[in-house]
mmCIF file of C-alpha atoms in Angstrom:
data_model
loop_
_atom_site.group_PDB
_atom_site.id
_atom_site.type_symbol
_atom_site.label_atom_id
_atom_site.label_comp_id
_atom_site.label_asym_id
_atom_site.label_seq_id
_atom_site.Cartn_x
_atom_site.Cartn_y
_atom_site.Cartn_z
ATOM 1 C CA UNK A 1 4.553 -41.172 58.956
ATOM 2 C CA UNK A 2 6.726 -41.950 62.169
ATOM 3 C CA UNK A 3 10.105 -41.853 59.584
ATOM 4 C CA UNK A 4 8.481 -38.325 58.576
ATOM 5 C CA UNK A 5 8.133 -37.361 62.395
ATOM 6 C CA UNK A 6 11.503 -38.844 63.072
ATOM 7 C CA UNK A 7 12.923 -37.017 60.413
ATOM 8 C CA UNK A 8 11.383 -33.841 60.627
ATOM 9 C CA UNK A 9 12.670 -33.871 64.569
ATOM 10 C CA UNK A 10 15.897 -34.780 63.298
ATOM 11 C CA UNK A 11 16.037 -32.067 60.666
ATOM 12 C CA UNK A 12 14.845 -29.605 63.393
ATOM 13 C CA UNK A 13 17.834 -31.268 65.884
ATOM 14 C CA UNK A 14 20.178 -30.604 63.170
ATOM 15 C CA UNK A 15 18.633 -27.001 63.011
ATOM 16 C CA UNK A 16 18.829 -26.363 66.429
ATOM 17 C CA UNK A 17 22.854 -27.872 66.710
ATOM 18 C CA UNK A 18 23.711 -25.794 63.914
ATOM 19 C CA UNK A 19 22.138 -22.642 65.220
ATOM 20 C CA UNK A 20 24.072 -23.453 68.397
ATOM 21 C CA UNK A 21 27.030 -23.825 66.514
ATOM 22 C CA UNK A 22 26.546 -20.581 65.074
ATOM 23 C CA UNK A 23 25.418 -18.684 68.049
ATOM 24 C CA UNK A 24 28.915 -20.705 69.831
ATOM 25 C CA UNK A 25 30.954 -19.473 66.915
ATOM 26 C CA UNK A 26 29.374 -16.077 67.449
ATOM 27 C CA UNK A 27 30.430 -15.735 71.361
ATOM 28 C CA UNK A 28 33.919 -17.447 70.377
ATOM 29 C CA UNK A 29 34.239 -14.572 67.529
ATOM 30 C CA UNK A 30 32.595 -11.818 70.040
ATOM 31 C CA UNK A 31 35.164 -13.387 73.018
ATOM 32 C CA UNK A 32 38.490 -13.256 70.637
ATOM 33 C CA UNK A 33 37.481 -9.514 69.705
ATOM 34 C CA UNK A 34 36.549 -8.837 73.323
ATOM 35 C CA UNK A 35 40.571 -10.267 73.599
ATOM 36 C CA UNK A 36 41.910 -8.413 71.126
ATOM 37 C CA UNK A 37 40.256 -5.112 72.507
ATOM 38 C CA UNK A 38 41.148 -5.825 75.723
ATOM 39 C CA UNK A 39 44.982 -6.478 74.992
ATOM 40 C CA UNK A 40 44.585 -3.404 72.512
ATOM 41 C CA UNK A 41 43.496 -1.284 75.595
ATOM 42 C CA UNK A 42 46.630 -3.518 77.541
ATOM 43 C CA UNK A 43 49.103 -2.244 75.079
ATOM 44 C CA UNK A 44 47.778 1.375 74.490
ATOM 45 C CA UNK A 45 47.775 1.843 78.512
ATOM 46 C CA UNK A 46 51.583 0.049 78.305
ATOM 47 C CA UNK A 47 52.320 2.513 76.097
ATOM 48 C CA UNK A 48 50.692 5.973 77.750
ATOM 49 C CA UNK A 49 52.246 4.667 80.573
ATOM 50 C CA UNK A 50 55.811 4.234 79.189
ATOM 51 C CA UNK A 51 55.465 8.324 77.648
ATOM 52 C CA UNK A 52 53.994 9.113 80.916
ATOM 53 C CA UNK A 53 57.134 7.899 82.440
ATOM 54 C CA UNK A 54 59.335 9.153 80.052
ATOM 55 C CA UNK A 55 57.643 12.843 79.993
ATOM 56 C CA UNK A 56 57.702 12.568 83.779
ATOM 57 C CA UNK A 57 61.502 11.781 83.802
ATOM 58 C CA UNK A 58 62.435 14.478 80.884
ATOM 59 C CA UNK A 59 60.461 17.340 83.158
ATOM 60 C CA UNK A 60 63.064 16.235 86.257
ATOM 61 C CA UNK A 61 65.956 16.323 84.395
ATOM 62 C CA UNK A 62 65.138 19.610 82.795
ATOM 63 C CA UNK A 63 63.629 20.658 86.398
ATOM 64 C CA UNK A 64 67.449 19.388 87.290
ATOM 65 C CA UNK A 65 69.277 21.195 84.684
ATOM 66 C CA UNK A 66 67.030 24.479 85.238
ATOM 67 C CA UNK A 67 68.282 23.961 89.342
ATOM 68 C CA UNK A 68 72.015 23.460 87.872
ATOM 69 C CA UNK A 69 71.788 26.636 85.783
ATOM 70 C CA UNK A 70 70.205 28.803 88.203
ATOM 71 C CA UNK A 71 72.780 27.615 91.145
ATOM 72 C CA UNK A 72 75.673 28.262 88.632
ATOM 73 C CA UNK A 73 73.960 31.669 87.673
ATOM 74 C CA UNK A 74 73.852 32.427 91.459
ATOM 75 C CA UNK A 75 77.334 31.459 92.194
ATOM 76 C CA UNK A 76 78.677 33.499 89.213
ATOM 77 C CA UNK A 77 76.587 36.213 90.803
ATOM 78 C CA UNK A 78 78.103 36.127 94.163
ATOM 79 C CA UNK A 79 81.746 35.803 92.533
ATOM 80 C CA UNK A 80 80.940 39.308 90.796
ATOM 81 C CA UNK A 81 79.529 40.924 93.902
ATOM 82 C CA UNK A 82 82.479 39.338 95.762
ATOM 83 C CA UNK A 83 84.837 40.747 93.342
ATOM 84 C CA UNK A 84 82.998 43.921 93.208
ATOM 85 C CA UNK A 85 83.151 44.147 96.960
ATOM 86 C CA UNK A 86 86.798 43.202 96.815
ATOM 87 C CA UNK A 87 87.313 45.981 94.574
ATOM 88 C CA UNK A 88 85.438 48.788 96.428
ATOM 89 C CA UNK A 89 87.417 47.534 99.451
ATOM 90 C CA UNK A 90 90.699 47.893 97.212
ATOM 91 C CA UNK A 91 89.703 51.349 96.335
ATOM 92 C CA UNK A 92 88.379 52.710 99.722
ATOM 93 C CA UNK A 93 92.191 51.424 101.273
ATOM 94 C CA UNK A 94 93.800 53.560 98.182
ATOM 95 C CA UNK A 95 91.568 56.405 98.921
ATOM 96 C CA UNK A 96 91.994 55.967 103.221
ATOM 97 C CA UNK A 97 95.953 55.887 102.304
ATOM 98 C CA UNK A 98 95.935 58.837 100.322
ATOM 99 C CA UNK A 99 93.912 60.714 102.420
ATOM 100 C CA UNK A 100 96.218 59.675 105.502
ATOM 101 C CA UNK A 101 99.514 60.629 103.559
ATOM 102 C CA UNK A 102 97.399 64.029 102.708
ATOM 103 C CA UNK A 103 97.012 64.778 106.363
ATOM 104 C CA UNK A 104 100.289 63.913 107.321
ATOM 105 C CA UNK A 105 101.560 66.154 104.725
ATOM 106 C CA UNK A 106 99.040 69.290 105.694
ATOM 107 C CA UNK A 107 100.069 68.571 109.203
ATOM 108 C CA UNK A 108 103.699 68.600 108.406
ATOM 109 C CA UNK A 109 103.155 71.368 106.392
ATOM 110 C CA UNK A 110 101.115 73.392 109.183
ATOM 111 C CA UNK A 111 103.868 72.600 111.884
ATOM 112 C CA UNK A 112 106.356 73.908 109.221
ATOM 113 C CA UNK A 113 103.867 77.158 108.829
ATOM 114 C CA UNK A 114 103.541 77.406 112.488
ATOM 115 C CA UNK A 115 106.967 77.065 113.250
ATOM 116 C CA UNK A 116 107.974 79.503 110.451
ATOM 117 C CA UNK A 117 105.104 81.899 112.123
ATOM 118 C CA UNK A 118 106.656 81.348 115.426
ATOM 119 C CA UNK A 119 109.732 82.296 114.771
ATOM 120 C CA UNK A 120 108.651 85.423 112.246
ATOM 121 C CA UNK A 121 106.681 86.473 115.750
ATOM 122 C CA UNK A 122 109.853 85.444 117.887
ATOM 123 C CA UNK A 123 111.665 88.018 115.665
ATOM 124 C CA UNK A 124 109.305 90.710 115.538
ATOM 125 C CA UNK A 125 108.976 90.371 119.154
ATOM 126 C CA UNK A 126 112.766 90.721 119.784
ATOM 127 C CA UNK A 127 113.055 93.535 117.169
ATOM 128 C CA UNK A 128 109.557 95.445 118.871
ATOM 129 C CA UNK A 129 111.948 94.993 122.392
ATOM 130 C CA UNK A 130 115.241 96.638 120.945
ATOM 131 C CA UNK A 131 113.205 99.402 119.788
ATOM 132 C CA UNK A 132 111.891 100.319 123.002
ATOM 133 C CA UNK A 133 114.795 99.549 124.447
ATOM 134 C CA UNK A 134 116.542 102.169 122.627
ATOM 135 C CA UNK A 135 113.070 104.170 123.355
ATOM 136 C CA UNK A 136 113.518 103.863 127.125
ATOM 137 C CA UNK A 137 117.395 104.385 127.170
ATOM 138 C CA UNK A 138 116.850 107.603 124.886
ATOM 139 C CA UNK A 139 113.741 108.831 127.411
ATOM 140 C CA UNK A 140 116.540 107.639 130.339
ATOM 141 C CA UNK A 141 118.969 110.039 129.079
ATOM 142 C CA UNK A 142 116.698 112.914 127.920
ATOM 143 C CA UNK A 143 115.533 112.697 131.919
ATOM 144 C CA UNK A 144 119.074 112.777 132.876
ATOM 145 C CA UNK A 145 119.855 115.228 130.561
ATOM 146 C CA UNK A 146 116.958 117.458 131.983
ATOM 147 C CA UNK A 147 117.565 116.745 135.620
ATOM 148 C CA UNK A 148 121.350 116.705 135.337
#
């Protein structure tokens, strides 16, 4: 009877160790997946990190690029108005020169009209004199002829 109570605590040892040594090989199980999720979570935040990064860096070169382009647009821009400008600056010179030569030619032309009128007047003025000269010198000698 004391073997049977001896062995019955034994068995129930040996029942107790190996539920222990199930229950450890449990928490050694549950602490390797608790691992394995944890450097599963590791890597997938290594990862979303890393595309983070790389979307980050792919918006500022394209945020870059965009600046580039728009700057070159701009500058191509001002070149065109600047030519533009040059241009209208070209033609309003062509346009001031002509007009300047057309003046100086009307004025030239109007002195030459004024002096031809001058002298037209100049002549009609000496030939209106003559006439009354000979007017007065005939009244002179119809007077003297009268009074003689």
């Amino acid at each position: 009877a004391v073997h049977e109570v001896e062995n019955e605590r034994t068995l129930r040892r040996l029942e107790q160790i190996r539920t222990l040594k199930l229950d450890l090989a449990a928490a050694k199980e549950e602490i390797a997946a608790l691992k394995k999720g944890e450097q599963s979570r590791t890597e997938r935040a290594a990862a979303l990190k890393e595309k983070t990064q790389a979307y980050v860096s792919q918006l500022r070169a394209d945020h870059a690029a965009a600046l580039d382009a728009a700057a070159a647009d701009g500058q191509r821009a001002l070149e065109a108005k600047q030519l533009e400008l040059e241009r209208f600056e070209a033609a309003a010179a062509d346009e001031i020169a002509t007009a300047q030569m057309s003046l100086e030619a009307a004025e030239r032309t109007a002195g030459l009209e004024a002096s031809s009128v001058r002298a037209t007047l100049a002549a009609e003025a000496k030939a209106q004199i003559r006439t009354m000269s000979r007017e007065i010198r005939e009244i002179e000698r119809q007077l003297q002829a009268e009074g003689g």
